Amino acid sequence: MSHRPSSPIGVFDSGIGGLTVAHAIHQQLPNEQIIYFGDTAHLPYGDKSEAAIQAYSIKIVDLLLEKGCKVIVIACNSASSAAYELLKEYVGRQAHIINVIDPMVELVASTLAGKKVGLIGTKRTVQSGIYARKIKEINPKQDIYSLATPLLAPMIEEGFFNSQISHEIIANYLSDQLLNSIDALILACTHYPLIHKEINDFYKNKIITLDSASVVTKKLSSYLSEQNLMNAPAKPVHHFMVSDFTESFEASTRIFFGHEVKLEWYPLWKQDL
Ligand code: DGL
């Protein structure tokens, strides 16, 4: 790896949900340039097969490597569960890869041992069983009660949060028997920071709820400082690319990034479209 501190950070997701992670990076590491790729042509990843997600992710990572990224953050739980091991091997020493699952696993294993921990996420993430497996590797006695909540990501993308509809859907899912009397809940989807408060309201702030955006940014920050790869004070210009452009995606960036950003259409799958 021959990266400079000024090399960019690559961040990718199935769509625009990963902008919650990009936003946390932008806020906590303001000197770092972000190159974001949202695979809007293939979203949602949560319902796709492992093989499909792996194929999409490899192509995205190729592009981010071409752009000279020093670190690539997989800002999607579905892609992290389906493709991280493969990508790590594929990328080798060309860049460092961070997924959204391991930092959360470390946090849960070190702070919530002996507690009843629930998890919500996409079908792909929940079916993979990856959180439970990795947490058990550290704390063999710890069980994770995982519930697939596939309506939540599209609901948020359509702007339904902090509303009566979202309250009802969230309450319906969280009332599932499986999550009965949990002490903590992992929000295992990068869309969910947007409904973090609603989830806390549902539990009347009585349980611990964890989302990955800031945990992952902390992991990135310690990697950069350990490797002397933290950029010097700068005013970076970020790039936000998507594989399929619509005005509605662009409008939704405001929801996830805090303010609207310009999306650049990058036809990664031009020949297939
Ligand atoms: N943001 C993705 C994740 O974290 C969920 C959206 C999707 O299914 O593509 O899993």
CSV table of C-alpha atoms and ligand atoms in Angstrom, one decimal:
chain,number,residue,atom,x,y,z
A,1,MET,CA,0.0,0.0,0.0
A,2,SER,CA,1.5,3.3,-1.0
A,3,HIS,CA,-1.1,5.7,0.1
A,4,ARG,CA,-0.6,9.3,1.2
A,5,PRO,CA,-2.6,11.0,4.0
A,6,SER,CA,-4.3,13.0,1.3
A,7,SER,CA,-5.6,9.9,-0.5
A,8,PRO,CA,-9.4,9.7,-0.3
A,9,ILE,CA,-11.7,7.4,1.8
A,10,GLY,CA,-14.0,5.3,-0.3
A,11,VAL,CA,-17.4,4.6,1.2
A,12,PHE,CA,-20.0,2.4,-0.5
A,13,ASP,CA,-23.5,1.2,0.1
A,14,SER,CA,-26.4,-0.3,-1.9
A,15,GLY,CA,-27.8,3.2,-2.2
A,16,ILE,CA,-27.9,6.3,-0.2
A,17,GLY,CA,-28.4,4.8,3.3
A,18,GLY,CA,-24.6,4.6,3.7
A,19,LEU,CA,-24.6,8.4,3.6
A,20,THR,CA,-25.3,8.2,7.4
A,21,VAL,CA,-21.8,6.7,7.7
A,22,ALA,CA,-20.3,9.2,5.2
A,23,HIS,CA,-21.9,12.0,7.2
A,24,ALA,CA,-20.4,10.8,10.5
A,25,ILE,CA,-17.0,10.6,8.7
A,26,HIS,CA,-17.4,14.1,7.3
A,27,GLN,CA,-18.3,15.5,10.8
A,28,GLN,CA,-15.7,13.6,12.8
A,29,LEU,CA,-12.8,13.6,10.3
A,30,PRO,CA,-13.5,16.9,8.4
A,31,ASN,CA,-10.1,16.9,6.6
A,32,GLU,CA,-10.7,13.6,4.9
A,33,GLN,CA,-12.0,13.5,1.3
A,34,ILE,CA,-14.8,11.1,0.8
A,35,ILE,CA,-15.6,9.2,-2.5
A,36,TYR,CA,-19.0,7.7,-2.0
A,37,PHE,CA,-20.6,5.1,-4.3
A,38,GLY,CA,-24.2,4.2,-4.0
A,39,ASP,CA,-25.3,1.2,-6.1
A,40,THR,CA,-28.8,2.6,-6.7
A,41,ALA,CA,-29.1,0.5,-9.8
A,42,HIS,CA,-29.2,-2.6,-7.6
A,43,LEU,CA,-30.8,-1.5,-4.4
A,44,PRO,CA,-32.0,-3.0,-2.1
A,45,TYR,CA,-29.1,-5.4,-1.3
A,46,GLY,CA,-31.0,-6.8,1.7
A,47,ASP,CA,-33.1,-9.0,-0.6
A,48,LYS,CA,-30.3,-10.1,-2.9
A,49,SER,CA,-28.3,-13.3,-2.8
A,50,GLU,CA,-24.8,-13.4,-1.4
A,51,ALA,CA,-23.3,-14.1,-4.8
A,52,ALA,CA,-25.0,-11.1,-6.4
A,53,ILE,CA,-23.9,-8.8,-3.6
A,54,GLN,CA,-20.3,-10.1,-3.9
A,55,ALA,CA,-20.3,-9.5,-7.7
A,56,TYR,CA,-21.6,-5.9,-7.3
A,57,SER,CA,-19.2,-5.2,-4.4
A,58,ILE,CA,-16.1,-6.3,-6.3
A,59,LYS,CA,-16.9,-4.0,-9.2
A,60,ILE,CA,-17.5,-1.0,-6.9
A,61,VAL,CA,-14.2,-1.7,-5.0
A,62,ASP,CA,-12.4,-1.8,-8.3
A,63,LEU,CA,-13.6,1.7,-9.0
A,64,LEU,CA,-12.7,3.0,-5.5
A,65,LEU,CA,-9.2,1.5,-5.9
A,66,GLU,CA,-8.8,3.1,-9.3
A,67,LYS,CA,-9.6,6.4,-7.5
A,68,GLY,CA,-6.7,5.8,-5.1
A,69,CYS,CA,-8.7,5.3,-1.9
A,70,LYS,CA,-6.5,4.6,1.1
A,71,VAL,CA,-9.4,3.0,3.0
A,72,ILE,CA,-12.6,1.5,1.8
A,73,VAL,CA,-15.6,1.5,4.2
A,74,ILE,CA,-18.4,-0.9,3.4
A,75,ALA,CA,-21.2,1.3,4.7
A,76,CYS,CA,-23.8,-1.4,4.4
A,77,ASN,CA,-24.6,-4.3,6.7
A,78,SER,CA,-25.9,-6.5,3.9
A,79,ALA,CA,-22.7,-6.1,1.9
A,80,SER,CA,-20.5,-6.4,5.0
A,81,SER,CA,-22.1,-9.7,5.8
A,82,ALA,CA,-22.1,-11.0,2.2
A,83,ALA,CA,-18.8,-9.7,0.8
A,84,TYR,CA,-16.3,-8.5,3.5
A,85,GLU,CA,-14.1,-11.6,3.6
A,86,LEU,CA,-14.0,-11.9,-0.2
A,87,LEU,CA,-13.2,-8.2,-0.6
A,88,LYS,CA,-10.5,-8.3,2.0
A,89,GLU,CA,-8.8,-11.0,0.1
A,90,TYR,CA,-9.4,-9.4,-3.3
A,91,VAL,CA,-8.1,-6.0,-2.2
A,92,GLY,CA,-5.1,-7.4,-0.4
A,93,ARG,CA,-2.6,-4.7,0.3
A,94,GLN,CA,-4.0,-2.2,-2.1
A,95,ALA,CA,-6.2,-0.6,0.5
A,96,HIS,CA,-7.5,-1.2,4.0
A,97,ILE,CA,-11.1,-2.4,4.3
A,98,ILE,CA,-13.4,-1.6,7.1
A,99,ASN,CA,-16.9,-3.2,7.5
A,100,VAL,CA,-19.7,-2.0,9.6
A,101,ILE,CA,-20.1,-5.2,11.6
A,102,ASP,CA,-16.8,-5.8,13.3
A,103,PRO,CA,-16.6,-2.5,15.2
A,104,MET,CA,-20.1,-3.2,16.5
A,105,VAL,CA,-19.3,-6.8,17.4
A,106,GLU,CA,-16.3,-5.5,19.5
A,107,LEU,CA,-18.4,-2.9,21.2
A,108,VAL,CA,-21.2,-5.3,22.1
A,109,ALA,CA,-18.8,-8.1,23.2
A,110,SER,CA,-16.9,-5.8,25.4
A,111,THR,CA,-19.7,-3.7,27.0
A,112,LEU,CA,-22.8,-5.9,26.9
A,113,ALA,CA,-21.7,-9.3,28.1
A,114,GLY,CA,-24.5,-11.1,30.0
A,115,LYS,CA,-27.2,-8.7,28.7
A,116,LYS,CA,-30.0,-9.8,26.4
A,117,VAL,CA,-29.2,-8.2,23.1
A,118,GLY,CA,-31.6,-7.9,20.1
A,119,LEU,CA,-30.8,-7.0,16.6
A,120,ILE,CA,-32.8,-5.6,13.6
A,121,GLY,CA,-31.6,-5.5,10.0
A,122,THR,CA,-32.3,-6.6,6.5
A,123,LYS,CA,-33.1,-10.2,5.5
A,124,ARG,CA,-29.6,-10.7,4.2
A,125,THR,CA,-27.9,-9.5,7.4
A,126,VAL,CA,-30.2,-11.4,9.7
A,127,GLN,CA,-30.1,-14.6,7.6
A,128,SER,CA,-26.3,-14.5,7.5
A,129,GLY,CA,-26.2,-14.8,11.3
A,130,ILE,CA,-22.9,-13.0,11.2
A,131,TYR,CA,-23.4,-10.8,14.3
A,132,ALA,CA,-24.4,-13.7,16.5
A,133,ARG,CA,-21.5,-15.8,15.2
A,134,LYS,CA,-18.8,-13.2,15.7
A,135,ILE,CA,-20.1,-12.1,19.1
A,136,LYS,CA,-20.1,-15.8,20.2
A,137,GLU,CA,-16.5,-16.1,19.1
A,138,ILE,CA,-15.7,-13.6,21.8
A,139,ASN,CA,-18.4,-14.3,24.3
A,140,PRO,CA,-19.5,-17.9,23.8
A,141,LYS,CA,-22.4,-17.5,26.2
A,142,GLN,CA,-23.9,-14.4,24.5
A,143,ASP,CA,-27.0,-14.9,22.3
A,144,ILE,CA,-28.3,-12.4,19.9
A,145,TYR,CA,-32.0,-12.2,19.1
A,146,SER,CA,-32.2,-11.1,15.5
A,147,LEU,CA,-35.3,-10.0,13.6
A,148,ALA,CA,-35.5,-9.1,9.9
A,149,THR,CA,-37.2,-5.8,9.5
A,150,PRO,CA,-37.3,-5.4,5.7
A,151,LEU,CA,-39.9,-2.7,5.5
A,152,LEU,CA,-37.8,-0.2,7.5
A,153,ALA,CA,-35.1,0.7,4.9
A,154,PRO,CA,-37.6,1.5,2.0
A,155,MET,CA,-39.9,3.3,4.5
A,156,ILE,CA,-37.0,5.6,5.5
A,157,GLU,CA,-35.9,6.1,1.9
A,158,GLU,CA,-39.4,7.3,1.1
A,159,GLY,CA,-39.2,9.8,3.8
A,160,PHE,CA,-41.5,8.1,6.3
A,161,PHE,CA,-39.9,8.6,9.6
A,162,ASN,CA,-40.9,10.6,12.7
A,163,SER,CA,-44.5,10.1,11.4
A,164,GLN,CA,-47.5,8.1,12.4
A,165,ILE,CA,-46.9,5.5,9.8
A,166,SER,CA,-43.3,4.9,10.9
A,167,HIS,CA,-44.3,4.8,14.6
A,168,GLU,CA,-46.8,2.1,13.8
A,169,ILE,CA,-44.4,0.0,11.6
A,170,ILE,CA,-41.6,0.3,14.1
A,171,ALA,CA,-43.9,-0.5,17.0
A,172,ASN,CA,-45.2,-3.6,15.1
A,173,TYR,CA,-41.7,-4.9,14.5
A,174,LEU,CA,-40.3,-4.1,18.0
A,175,SER,CA,-43.3,-5.8,19.7
A,176,ASP,CA,-42.2,-9.1,18.2
A,177,GLN,CA,-41.9,-11.8,20.8
A,178,LEU,CA,-38.3,-12.4,19.8
A,179,LEU,CA,-37.3,-9.0,21.2
A,180,ASN,CA,-39.2,-9.4,24.4
A,181,SER,CA,-37.4,-7.9,27.4
A,182,ILE,CA,-34.1,-7.1,25.7
A,183,ASP,CA,-31.6,-4.9,27.4
A,184,ALA,CA,-30.0,-3.6,24.2
A,185,LEU,CA,-30.8,-3.4,20.5
A,186,ILE,CA,-28.3,-3.3,17.6
A,187,LEU,CA,-29.5,-1.2,14.7
A,188,ALA,CA,-27.8,-3.4,12.0
A,189,CYS,CA,-28.6,-1.3,8.9
A,190,THR,CA,-27.1,1.9,7.8
A,191,HIS,CA,-30.5,3.4,7.2
A,192,TYR,CA,-31.6,3.1,10.8
A,193,PRO,CA,-29.7,6.1,12.4
A,194,LEU,CA,-32.7,8.0,11.0
A,195,ILE,CA,-35.1,6.2,13.2
A,196,HIS,CA,-32.8,5.9,16.2
A,197,LYS,CA,-34.8,8.4,18.2
A,198,GLU,CA,-38.1,6.8,17.3
A,199,ILE,CA,-36.8,3.5,18.5
A,200,ASN,CA,-35.6,5.1,21.7
A,201,ASP,CA,-39.0,6.6,22.2
A,202,PHE,CA,-40.6,3.2,21.7
A,203,TYR,CA,-38.5,1.8,24.5
A,204,LYS,CA,-38.9,5.0,26.5
A,205,ASN,CA,-35.1,5.3,26.6
A,206,LYS,CA,-35.0,2.3,28.9
A,207,ILE,CA,-32.7,0.1,26.8
A,208,ILE,CA,-29.4,0.7,25.1
A,209,THR,CA,-29.7,1.2,21.3
A,210,LEU,CA,-26.6,1.2,19.1
A,211,ASP,CA,-26.2,2.3,15.5
A,212,SER,CA,-23.0,1.8,13.5
A,213,ALA,CA,-22.2,5.3,12.0
A,214,SER,CA,-20.2,6.6,14.9
A,215,VAL,CA,-18.7,3.3,16.0
A,216,VAL,CA,-17.4,2.7,12.4
A,217,THR,CA,-16.0,6.3,12.2
A,218,LYS,CA,-14.1,5.7,15.4
A,219,LYS,CA,-12.6,2.6,14.0
A,220,LEU,CA,-11.5,4.5,10.8
A,221,SER,CA,-10.1,7.3,12.9
A,222,SER,CA,-7.9,5.0,15.0
A,223,TYR,CA,-6.7,3.2,11.9
A,224,LEU,CA,-5.7,6.5,10.2
A,225,SER,CA,-3.8,7.7,13.2
A,226,GLU,CA,-2.0,4.4,13.9
A,227,GLN,CA,-0.9,4.3,10.2
A,228,ASN,CA,0.0,8.1,10.1
A,229,LEU,CA,-2.6,8.4,7.3
A,230,MET,CA,-4.7,11.2,8.8
A,231,ASN,CA,-4.9,14.0,6.4
A,232,ALA,CA,-3.5,17.4,7.2
A,233,PRO,CA,-6.0,20.3,7.6
A,234,ALA,CA,-7.8,20.6,4.3
A,235,LYS,CA,-11.1,21.6,2.7
A,236,PRO,CA,-11.8,18.4,0.8
A,237,VAL,CA,-14.3,18.2,-2.0
A,238,HIS,CA,-16.3,15.0,-1.7
A,239,HIS,CA,-17.7,13.0,-4.6
A,240,PHE,CA,-21.0,11.2,-4.4
A,241,MET,CA,-21.5,8.7,-7.3
A,242,VAL,CA,-24.5,6.5,-8.0
A,243,SER,CA,-25.0,3.7,-10.5
A,244,ASP,CA,-28.5,5.0,-11.4
A,245,PHE,CA,-29.5,8.6,-11.1
A,246,THR,CA,-32.9,10.0,-10.3
A,247,GLU,CA,-33.9,13.3,-8.9
A,248,SER,CA,-35.7,11.5,-6.0
A,249,PHE,CA,-32.4,9.9,-5.0
A,250,GLU,CA,-30.8,13.3,-5.0
A,251,ALA,CA,-33.6,14.8,-3.0
A,252,SER,CA,-33.2,11.9,-0.4
A,253,THR,CA,-29.6,12.7,0.2
A,254,ARG,CA,-30.7,15.5,2.4
A,255,ILE,CA,-32.3,12.9,4.7
A,256,PHE,CA,-29.2,10.8,5.1
A,257,PHE,CA,-26.4,13.4,4.8
A,258,GLY,CA,-28.0,16.3,6.6
A,259,HIS,CA,-28.1,18.5,3.5
A,260,GLU,CA,-28.6,17.8,-0.1
A,261,VAL,CA,-25.6,16.8,-2.1
A,262,LYS,CA,-25.0,16.6,-5.9
A,263,LEU,CA,-25.0,13.0,-7.1
A,264,GLU,CA,-22.9,12.1,-10.1
A,265,TRP,CA,-24.2,9.4,-12.3
A,266,TYR,CA,-21.4,6.8,-12.8
A,267,PRO,CA,-22.5,4.1,-15.3
A,268,LEU,CA,-20.7,1.2,-13.7
A,269,TRP,CA,-23.1,-1.2,-15.3
A,270,LYS,CA,-23.6,0.7,-18.5
A,271,GLN,CA,-23.4,-2.4,-20.7
A,272,ASP,CA,-26.2,-4.1,-18.6
A,273,LEU,CA,-28.6,-1.2,-18.3
B,1,DGL,N1,-28.1,0.1,4.0
B,1,DGL,C1,-28.3,-1.3,3.8
B,1,DGL,C2,-27.7,-2.1,5.0
B,1,DGL,O1,-27.1,-1.5,5.9
B,1,DGL,C3,-29.8,-1.7,3.7
B,1,DGL,C4,-30.4,-1.3,2.5
B,1,DGL,C5,-30.5,-2.4,1.5
B,1,DGL,O2,-31.2,-3.5,1.7
B,1,DGL,O3,-29.9,-2.3,0.4
B,1,DGL,O4,-27.9,-3.3,5.1
